[in-house]
PDB file of C-alpha atoms in Angstrom:
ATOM      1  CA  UNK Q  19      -8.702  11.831 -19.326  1.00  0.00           C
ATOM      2  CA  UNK Q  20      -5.369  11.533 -18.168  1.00  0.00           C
ATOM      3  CA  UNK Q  21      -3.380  14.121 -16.748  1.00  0.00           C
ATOM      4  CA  UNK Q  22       0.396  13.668 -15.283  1.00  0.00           C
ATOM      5  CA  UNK Q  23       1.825  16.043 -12.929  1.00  0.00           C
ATOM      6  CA  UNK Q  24       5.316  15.974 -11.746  1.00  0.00           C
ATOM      7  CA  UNK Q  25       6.509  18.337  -8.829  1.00  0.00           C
ATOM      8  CA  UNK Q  26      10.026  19.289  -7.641  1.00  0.00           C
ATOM      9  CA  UNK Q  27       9.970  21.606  -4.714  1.00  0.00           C
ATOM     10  CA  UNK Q  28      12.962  22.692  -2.708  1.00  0.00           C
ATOM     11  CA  UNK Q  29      11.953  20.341  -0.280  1.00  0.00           C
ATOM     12  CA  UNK Q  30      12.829  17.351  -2.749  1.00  0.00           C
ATOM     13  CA  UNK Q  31       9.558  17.010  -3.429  1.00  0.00           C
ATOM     14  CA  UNK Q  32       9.036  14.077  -5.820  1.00  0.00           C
ATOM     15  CA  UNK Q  33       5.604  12.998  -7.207  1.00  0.00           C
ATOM     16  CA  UNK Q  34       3.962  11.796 -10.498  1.00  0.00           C
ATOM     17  CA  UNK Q  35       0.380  11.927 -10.422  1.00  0.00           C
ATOM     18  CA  UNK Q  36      -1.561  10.064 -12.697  1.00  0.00           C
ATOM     19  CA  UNK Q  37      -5.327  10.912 -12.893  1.00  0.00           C
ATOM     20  CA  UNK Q  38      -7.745   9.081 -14.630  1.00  0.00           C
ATOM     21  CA  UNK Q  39     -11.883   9.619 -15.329  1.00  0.00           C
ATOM     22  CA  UNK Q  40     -12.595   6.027 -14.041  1.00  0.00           C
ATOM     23  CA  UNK Q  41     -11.462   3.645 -11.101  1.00  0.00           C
ATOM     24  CA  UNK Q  42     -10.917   0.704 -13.807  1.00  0.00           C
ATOM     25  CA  UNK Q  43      -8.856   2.739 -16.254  1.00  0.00           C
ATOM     26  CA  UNK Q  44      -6.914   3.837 -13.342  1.00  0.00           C
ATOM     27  CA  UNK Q  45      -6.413   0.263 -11.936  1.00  0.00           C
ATOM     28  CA  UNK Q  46      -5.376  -0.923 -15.431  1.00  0.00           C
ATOM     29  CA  UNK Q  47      -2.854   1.711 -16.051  1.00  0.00           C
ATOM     30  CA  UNK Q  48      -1.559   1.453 -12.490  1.00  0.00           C
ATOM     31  CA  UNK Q  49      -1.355  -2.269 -12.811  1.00  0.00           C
ATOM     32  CA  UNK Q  50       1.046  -1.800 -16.050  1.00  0.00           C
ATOM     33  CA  UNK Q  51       3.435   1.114 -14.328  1.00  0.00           C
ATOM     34  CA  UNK Q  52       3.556  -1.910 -11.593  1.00  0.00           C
ATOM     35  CA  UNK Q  53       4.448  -4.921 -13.973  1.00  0.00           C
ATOM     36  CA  UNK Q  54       6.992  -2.710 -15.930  1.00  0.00           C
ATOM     37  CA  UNK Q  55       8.759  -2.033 -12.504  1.00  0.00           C
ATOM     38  CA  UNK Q  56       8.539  -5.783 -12.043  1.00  0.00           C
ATOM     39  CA  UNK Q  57       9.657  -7.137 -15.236  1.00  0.00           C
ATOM     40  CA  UNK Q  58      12.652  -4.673 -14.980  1.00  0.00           C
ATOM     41  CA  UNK Q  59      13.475  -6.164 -11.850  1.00  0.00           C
ATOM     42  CA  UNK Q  60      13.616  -9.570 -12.910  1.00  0.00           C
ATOM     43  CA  UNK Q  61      15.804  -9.042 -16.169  1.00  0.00           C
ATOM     44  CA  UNK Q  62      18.450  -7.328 -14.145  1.00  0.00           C
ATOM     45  CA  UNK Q  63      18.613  -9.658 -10.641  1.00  0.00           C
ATOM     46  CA  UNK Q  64      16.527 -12.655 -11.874  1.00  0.00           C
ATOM     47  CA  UNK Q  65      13.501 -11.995  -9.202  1.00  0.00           C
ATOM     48  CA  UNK Q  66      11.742  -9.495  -7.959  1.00  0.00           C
ATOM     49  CA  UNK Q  67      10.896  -8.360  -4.277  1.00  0.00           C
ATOM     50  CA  UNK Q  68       7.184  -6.570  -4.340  1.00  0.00           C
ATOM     51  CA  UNK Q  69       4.951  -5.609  -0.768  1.00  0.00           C
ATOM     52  CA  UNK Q  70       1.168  -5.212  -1.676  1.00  0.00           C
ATOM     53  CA  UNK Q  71      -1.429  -3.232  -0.180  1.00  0.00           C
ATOM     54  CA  UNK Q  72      -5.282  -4.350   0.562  1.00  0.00           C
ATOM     55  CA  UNK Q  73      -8.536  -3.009   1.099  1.00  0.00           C
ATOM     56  CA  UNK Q  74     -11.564  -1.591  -1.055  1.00  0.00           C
ATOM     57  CA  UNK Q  75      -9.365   0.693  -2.791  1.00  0.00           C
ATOM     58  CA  UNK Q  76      -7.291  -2.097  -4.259  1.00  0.00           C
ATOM     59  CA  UNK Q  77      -9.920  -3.836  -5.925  1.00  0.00           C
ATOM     60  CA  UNK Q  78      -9.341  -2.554  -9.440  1.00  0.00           C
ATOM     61  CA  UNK Q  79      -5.489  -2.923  -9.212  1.00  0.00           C
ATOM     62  CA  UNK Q  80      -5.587  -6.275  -8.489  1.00  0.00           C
ATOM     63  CA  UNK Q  81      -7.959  -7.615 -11.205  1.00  0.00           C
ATOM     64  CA  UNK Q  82      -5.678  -6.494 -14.049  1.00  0.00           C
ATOM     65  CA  UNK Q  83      -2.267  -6.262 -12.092  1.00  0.00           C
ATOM     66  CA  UNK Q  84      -3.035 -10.781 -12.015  1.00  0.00           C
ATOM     67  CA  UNK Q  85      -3.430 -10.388 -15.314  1.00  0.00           C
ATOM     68  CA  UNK Q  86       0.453  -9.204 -16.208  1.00  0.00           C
ATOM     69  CA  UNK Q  87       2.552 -10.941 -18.153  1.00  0.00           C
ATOM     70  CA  UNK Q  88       5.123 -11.654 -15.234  1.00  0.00           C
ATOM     71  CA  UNK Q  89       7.433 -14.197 -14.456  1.00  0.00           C
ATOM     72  CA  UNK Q  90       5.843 -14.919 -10.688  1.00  0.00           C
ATOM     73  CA  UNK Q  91       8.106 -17.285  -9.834  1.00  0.00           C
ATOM     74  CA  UNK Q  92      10.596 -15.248  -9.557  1.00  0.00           C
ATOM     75  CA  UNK Q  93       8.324 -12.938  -7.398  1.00  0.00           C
ATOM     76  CA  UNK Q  94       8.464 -12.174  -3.781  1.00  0.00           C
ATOM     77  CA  UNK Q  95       5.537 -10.716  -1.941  1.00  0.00           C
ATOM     78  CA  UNK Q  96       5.220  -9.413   1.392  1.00  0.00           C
ATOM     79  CA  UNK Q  97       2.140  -7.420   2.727  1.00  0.00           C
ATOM     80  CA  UNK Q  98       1.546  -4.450   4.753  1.00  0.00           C
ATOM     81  CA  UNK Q  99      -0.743  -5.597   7.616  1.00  0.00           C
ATOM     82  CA  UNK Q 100      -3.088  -7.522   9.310  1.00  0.00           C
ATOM     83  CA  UNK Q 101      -5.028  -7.114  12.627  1.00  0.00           C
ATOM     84  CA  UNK Q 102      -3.887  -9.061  15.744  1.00  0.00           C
ATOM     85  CA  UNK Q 103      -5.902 -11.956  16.773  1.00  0.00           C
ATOM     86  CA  UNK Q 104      -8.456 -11.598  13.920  1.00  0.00           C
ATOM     87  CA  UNK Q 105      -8.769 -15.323  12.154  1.00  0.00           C
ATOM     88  CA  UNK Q 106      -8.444 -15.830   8.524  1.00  0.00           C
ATOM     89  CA  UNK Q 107     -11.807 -16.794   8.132  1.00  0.00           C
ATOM     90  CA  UNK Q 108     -12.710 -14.263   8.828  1.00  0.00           C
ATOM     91  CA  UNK Q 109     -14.207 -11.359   5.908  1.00  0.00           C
ATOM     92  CA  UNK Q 110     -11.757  -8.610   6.982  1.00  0.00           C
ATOM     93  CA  UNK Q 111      -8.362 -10.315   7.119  1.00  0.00           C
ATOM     94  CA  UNK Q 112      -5.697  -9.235   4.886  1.00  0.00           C
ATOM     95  CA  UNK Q 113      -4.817 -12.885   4.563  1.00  0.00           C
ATOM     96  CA  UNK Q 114      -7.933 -14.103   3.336  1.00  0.00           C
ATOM     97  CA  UNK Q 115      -8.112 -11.107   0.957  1.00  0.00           C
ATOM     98  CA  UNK Q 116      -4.488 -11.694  -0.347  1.00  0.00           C
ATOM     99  CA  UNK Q 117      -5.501 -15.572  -0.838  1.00  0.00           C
ATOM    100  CA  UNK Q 118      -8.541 -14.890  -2.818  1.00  0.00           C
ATOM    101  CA  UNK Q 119      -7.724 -11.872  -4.989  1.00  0.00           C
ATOM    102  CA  UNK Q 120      -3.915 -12.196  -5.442  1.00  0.00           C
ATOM    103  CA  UNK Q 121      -2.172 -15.743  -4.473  1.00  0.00           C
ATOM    104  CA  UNK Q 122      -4.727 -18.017  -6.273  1.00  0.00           C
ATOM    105  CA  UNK Q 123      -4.136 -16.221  -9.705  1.00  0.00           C
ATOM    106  CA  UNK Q 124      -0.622 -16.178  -9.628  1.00  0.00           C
ATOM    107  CA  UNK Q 125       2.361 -18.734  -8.495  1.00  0.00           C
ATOM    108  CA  UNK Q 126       4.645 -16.173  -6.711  1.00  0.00           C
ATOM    109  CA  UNK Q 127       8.085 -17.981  -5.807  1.00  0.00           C
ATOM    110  CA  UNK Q 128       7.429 -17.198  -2.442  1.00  0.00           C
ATOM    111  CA  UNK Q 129       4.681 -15.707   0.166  1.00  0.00           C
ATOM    112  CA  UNK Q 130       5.262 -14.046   3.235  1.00  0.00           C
ATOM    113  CA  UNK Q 131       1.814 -13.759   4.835  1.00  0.00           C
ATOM    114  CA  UNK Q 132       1.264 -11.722   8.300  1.00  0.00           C
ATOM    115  CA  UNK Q 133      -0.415 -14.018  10.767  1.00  0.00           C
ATOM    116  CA  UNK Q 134      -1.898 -11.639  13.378  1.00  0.00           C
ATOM    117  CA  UNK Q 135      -3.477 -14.570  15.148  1.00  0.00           C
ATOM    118  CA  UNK Q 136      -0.171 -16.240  17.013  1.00  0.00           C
ATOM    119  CA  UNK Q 137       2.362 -14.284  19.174  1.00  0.00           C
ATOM    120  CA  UNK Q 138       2.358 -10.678  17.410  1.00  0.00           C
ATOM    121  CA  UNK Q 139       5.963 -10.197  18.242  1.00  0.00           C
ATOM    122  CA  UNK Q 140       6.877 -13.393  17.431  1.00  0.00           C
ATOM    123  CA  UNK Q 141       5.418 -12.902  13.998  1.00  0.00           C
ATOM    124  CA  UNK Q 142       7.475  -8.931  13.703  1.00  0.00           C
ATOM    125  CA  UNK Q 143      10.243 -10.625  14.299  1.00  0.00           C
ATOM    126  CA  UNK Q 144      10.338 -13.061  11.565  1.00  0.00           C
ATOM    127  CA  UNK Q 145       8.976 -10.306   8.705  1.00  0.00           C
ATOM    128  CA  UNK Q 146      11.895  -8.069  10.410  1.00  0.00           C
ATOM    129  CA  UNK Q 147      14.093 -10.971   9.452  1.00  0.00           C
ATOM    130  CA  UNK Q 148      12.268 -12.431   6.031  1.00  0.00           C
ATOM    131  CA  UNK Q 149      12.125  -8.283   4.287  1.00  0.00           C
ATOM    132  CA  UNK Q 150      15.622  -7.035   5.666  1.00  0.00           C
ATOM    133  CA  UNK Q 151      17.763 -10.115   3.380  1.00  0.00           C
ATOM    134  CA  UNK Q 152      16.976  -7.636   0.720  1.00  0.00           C
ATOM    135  CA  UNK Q 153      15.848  -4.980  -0.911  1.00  0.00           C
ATOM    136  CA  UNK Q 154      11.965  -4.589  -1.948  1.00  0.00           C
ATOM    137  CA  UNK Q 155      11.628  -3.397  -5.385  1.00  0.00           C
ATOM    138  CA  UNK Q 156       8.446  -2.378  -5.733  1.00  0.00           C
ATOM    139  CA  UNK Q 157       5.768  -1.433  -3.098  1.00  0.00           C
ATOM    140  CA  UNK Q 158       2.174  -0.908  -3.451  1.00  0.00           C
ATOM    141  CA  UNK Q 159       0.792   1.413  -0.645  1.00  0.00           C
ATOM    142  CA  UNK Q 160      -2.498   3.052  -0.001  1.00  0.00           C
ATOM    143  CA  UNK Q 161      -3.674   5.889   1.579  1.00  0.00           C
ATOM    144  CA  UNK Q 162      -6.259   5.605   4.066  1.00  0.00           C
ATOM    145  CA  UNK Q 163      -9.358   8.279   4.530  1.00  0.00           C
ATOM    146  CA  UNK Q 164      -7.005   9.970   7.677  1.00  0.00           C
ATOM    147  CA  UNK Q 165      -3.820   9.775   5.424  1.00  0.00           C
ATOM    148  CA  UNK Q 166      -2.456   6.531   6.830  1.00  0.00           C
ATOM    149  CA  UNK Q 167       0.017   4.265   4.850  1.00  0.00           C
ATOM    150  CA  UNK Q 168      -0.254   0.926   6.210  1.00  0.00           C
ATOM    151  CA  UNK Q 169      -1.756   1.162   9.870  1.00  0.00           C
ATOM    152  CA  UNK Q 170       0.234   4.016  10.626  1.00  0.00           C
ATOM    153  CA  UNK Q 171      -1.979   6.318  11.456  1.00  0.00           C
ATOM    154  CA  UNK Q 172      -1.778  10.048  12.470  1.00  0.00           C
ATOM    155  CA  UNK Q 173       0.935  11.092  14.098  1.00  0.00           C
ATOM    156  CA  UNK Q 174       2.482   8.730  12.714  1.00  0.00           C
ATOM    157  CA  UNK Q 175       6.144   7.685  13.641  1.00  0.00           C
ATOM    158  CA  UNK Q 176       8.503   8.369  11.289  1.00  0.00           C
ATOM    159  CA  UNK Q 177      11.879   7.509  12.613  1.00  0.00           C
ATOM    160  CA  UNK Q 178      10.582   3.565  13.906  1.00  0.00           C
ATOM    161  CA  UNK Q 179      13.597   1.577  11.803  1.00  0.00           C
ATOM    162  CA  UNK Q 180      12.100  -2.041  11.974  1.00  0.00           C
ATOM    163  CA  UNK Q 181      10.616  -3.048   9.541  1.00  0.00           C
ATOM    164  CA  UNK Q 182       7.560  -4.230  10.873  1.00  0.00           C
ATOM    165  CA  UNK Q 183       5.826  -3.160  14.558  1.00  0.00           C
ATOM    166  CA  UNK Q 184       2.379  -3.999  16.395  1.00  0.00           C
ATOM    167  CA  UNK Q 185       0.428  -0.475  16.002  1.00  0.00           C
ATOM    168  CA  UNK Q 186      -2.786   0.510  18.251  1.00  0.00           C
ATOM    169  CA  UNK Q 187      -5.841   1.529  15.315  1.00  0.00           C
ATOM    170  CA  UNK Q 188      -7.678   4.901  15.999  1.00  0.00           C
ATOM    171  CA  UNK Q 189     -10.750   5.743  15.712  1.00  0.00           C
ATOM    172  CA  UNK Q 190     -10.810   7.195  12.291  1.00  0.00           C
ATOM    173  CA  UNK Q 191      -8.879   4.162  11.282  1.00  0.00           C
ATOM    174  CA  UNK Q 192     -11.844   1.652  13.039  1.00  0.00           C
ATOM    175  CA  UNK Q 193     -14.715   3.964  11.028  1.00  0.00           C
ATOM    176  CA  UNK Q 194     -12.930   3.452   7.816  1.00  0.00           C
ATOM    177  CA  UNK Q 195     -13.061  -0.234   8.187  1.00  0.00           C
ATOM    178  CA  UNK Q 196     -16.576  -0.169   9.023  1.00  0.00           C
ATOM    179  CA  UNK Q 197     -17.706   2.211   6.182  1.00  0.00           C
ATOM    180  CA  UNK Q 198     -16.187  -0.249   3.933  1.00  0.00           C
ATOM    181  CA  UNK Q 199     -18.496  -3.187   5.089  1.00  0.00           C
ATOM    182  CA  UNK Q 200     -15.577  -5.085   6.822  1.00  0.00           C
ATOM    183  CA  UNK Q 201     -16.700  -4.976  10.279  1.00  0.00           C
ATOM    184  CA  UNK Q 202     -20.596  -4.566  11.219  1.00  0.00           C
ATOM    185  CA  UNK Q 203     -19.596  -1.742  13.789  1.00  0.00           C
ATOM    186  CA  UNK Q 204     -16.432  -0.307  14.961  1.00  0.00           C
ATOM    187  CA  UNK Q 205     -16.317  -1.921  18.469  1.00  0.00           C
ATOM    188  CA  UNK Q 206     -15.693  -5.010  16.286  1.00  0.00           C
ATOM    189  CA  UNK Q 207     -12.973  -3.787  15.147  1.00  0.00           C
ATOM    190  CA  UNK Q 208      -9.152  -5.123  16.382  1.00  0.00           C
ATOM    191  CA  UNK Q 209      -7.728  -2.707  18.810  1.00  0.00           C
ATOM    192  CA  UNK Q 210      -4.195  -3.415  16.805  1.00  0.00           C
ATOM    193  CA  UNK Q 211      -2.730  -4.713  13.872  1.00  0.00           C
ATOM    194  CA  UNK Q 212       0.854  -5.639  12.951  1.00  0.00           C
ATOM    195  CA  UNK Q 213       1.892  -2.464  10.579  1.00  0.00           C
ATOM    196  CA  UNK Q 214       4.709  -2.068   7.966  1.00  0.00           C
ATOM    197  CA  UNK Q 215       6.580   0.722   9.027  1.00  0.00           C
ATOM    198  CA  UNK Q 216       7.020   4.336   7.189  1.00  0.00           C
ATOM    199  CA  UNK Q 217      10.820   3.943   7.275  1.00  0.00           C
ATOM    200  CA  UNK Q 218      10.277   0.176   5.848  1.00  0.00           C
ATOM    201  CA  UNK Q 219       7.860   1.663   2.946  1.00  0.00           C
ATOM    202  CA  UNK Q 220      10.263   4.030   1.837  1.00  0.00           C
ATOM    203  CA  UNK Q 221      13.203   1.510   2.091  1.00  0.00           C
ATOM    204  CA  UNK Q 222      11.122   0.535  -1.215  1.00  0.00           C
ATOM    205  CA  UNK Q 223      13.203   1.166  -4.538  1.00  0.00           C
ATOM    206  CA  UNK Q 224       9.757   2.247  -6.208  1.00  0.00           C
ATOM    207  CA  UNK Q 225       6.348   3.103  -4.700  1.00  0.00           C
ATOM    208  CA  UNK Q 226       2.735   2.804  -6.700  1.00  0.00           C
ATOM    209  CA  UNK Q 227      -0.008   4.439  -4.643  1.00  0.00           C
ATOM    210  CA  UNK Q 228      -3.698   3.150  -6.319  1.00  0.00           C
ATOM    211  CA  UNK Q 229      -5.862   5.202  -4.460  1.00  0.00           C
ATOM    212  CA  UNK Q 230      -9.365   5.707  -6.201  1.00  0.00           C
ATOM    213  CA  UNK Q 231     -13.075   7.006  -5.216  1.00  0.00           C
ATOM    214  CA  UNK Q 232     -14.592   9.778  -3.561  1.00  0.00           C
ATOM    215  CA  UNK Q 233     -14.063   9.296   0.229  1.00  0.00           C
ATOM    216  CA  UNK Q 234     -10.605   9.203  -0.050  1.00  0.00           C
ATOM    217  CA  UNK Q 235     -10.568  12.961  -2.101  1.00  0.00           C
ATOM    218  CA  UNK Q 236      -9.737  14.834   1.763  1.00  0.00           C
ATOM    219  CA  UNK Q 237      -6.942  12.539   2.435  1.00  0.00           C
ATOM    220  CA  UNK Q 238      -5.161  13.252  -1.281  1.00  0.00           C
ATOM    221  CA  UNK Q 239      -6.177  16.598  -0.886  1.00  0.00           C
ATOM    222  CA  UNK Q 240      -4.286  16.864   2.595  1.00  0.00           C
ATOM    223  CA  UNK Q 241      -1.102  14.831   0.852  1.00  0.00           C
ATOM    224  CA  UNK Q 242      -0.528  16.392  -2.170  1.00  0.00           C
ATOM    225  CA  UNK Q 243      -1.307  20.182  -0.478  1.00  0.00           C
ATOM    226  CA  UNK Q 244       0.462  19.885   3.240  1.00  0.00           C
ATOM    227  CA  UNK Q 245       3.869  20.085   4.076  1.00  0.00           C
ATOM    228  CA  UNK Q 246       5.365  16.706   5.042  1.00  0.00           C
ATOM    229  CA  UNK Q 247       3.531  16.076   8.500  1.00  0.00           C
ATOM    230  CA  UNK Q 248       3.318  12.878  10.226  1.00  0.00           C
ATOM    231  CA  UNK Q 249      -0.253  14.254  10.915  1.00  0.00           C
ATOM    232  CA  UNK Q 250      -0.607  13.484   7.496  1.00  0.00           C
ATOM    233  CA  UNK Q 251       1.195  10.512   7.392  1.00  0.00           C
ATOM    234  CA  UNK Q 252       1.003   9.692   3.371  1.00  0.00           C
ATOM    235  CA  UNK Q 253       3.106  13.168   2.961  1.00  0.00           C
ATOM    236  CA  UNK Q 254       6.027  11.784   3.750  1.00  0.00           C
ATOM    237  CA  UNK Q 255       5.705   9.537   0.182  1.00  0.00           C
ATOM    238  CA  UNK Q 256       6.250  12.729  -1.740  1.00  0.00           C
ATOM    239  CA  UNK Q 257      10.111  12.548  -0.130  1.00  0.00           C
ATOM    240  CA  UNK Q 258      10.305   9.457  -2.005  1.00  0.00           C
ATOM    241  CA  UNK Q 259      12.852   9.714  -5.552  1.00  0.00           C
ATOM    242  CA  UNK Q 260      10.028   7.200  -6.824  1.00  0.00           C
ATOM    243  CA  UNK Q 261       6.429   7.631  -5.782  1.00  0.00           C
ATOM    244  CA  UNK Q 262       3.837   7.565  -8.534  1.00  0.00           C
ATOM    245  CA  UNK Q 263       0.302   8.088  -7.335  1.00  0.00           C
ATOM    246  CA  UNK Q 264      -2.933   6.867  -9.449  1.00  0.00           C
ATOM    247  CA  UNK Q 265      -5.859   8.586  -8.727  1.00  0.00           C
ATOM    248  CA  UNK Q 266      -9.458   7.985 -10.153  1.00  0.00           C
ATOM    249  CA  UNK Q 267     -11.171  11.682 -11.462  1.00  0.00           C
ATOM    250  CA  UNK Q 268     -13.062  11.139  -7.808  1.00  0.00           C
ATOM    251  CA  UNK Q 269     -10.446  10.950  -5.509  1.00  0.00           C
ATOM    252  CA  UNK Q 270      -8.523  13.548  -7.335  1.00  0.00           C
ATOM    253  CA  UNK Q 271     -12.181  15.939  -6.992  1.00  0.00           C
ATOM    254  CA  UNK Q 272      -9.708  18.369  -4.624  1.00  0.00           C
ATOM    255  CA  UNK Q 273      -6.969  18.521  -6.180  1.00  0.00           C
ATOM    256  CA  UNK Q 274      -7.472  18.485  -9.861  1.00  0.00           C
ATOM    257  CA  UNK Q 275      -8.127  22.834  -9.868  1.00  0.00           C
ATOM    258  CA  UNK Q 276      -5.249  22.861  -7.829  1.00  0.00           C
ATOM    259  CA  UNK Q 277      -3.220  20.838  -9.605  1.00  0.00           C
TER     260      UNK Q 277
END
């Protein structure tokens, strides 16, 4: 099953949903919407400037998007976040997880990793230099179970224009981490994390959201149904001219009827 849906509201509401029955179909598909975007990039500028996302929810992306036929070298990659002072070694960093399910597959030109573990301002400032040179092409952002995108969670700030900024984690955020098997409890989760910004994601010339399984079905629900709402942080996407949103027939459980 497939099923696209495009709205336009009056409040230039933009969205293509793609819905599929299973989280591998999805990631496939997803990972060829993402290499198109790519390729185009690279036959009209000669590279391409691409942020990625991490977490459970990215696993099936990843495996096939690797597998693109893509000129990496002339790739760019920046990533949404990392927690502050958690080493690379350890199973939860971003870093680690970029490393061994991205960067060893492919030979991007050029990899701007987010180091939580050094000065965390000293580190925003060099991403806030690094992403602003140009434009990102393509961005890859998930939705978290309490709507975040990146680690900015509810209310989030929408009018922040730096790129990058340190960000304090709630409590939903900690429990999602946990649930996924990153962190043994929540108290062992980082207090903060460096965070893309919302006005940095949507700086993006294109945005692919791959956002599968069932515990993320209240947090699409809550996008795709409420009003733009930094309570709901991942509304704001559907304000973006190019926001396509992949969805597994799990994750989509609340919205399909609707829909």
């Amino acid at each position: 099953m497939n099923k696209q849906t495009t709205i336009h509201e009056e409040r230039k509401i933009n969205m293509k949903m793609n819905i599929y029955e299973q989280a591998d179909q999805m990631g496939l598909e997803a990972a060829r919407a993402s290499a198109q975007i790519v390729q185009e990039a690279v036959r009209a500028q000669g590279k391409a400037r691409i942020v990625l996302s991490t977490g459970a929810s990215q696993f099936e992306f990843l495996k096939h998007f690797v597998k693109m036929d893509i000129e990496w070298d002339k790739v760019e990659m920046f990533h949404l976040d990392e927690y502050v002072g958690l080493p690379e070694s350890h199973p939860a960093s971003f870093r680690k997880y970029l490393k061994e399910r991205f960067l060893q597959y492919v030979p991007v030109g050029k990899a701007w990793l987010v180091d939580g573990e050094g000065d965390p301002r000293q580190m925003v400032e060099e991403l806030n230099r690094r992403i602003a040179e140009e434009p990102v092409d393509l961005a890859l952002i998930g939705i978290g179970e309490n709507g975040h995108i990146a680690f900015n969670d509810p209310p989030a700030n929408f009018e922040v224009e730096e790129p990058y900024m340190v960000v304090n984690l709630s409590d939903t955020c900690k429990a999602q981490q946990v649930n996924e098997g990153w962190f043994a409890n929540s108290g062992e989760v980082p207090k903060q994390a460096i965070s893309m910004t919302v006005k940095q994601i949507l700086r993006s010339r294109h945005i692919v959201s791959v956002v599968p399984h069932a515990a993320k079905a209240q947090a699409i629900a809550d996008t795709v149904k409420q009003e733009v709402d930094c309570q709901y942080p991942a509304t704001i996407l559907k304000t973006h001219a190019s926001w396509q949103l992949f969805l597994d027939k799990e994750s989509a459980g609340l919205v399909y009827a609707w829909c």
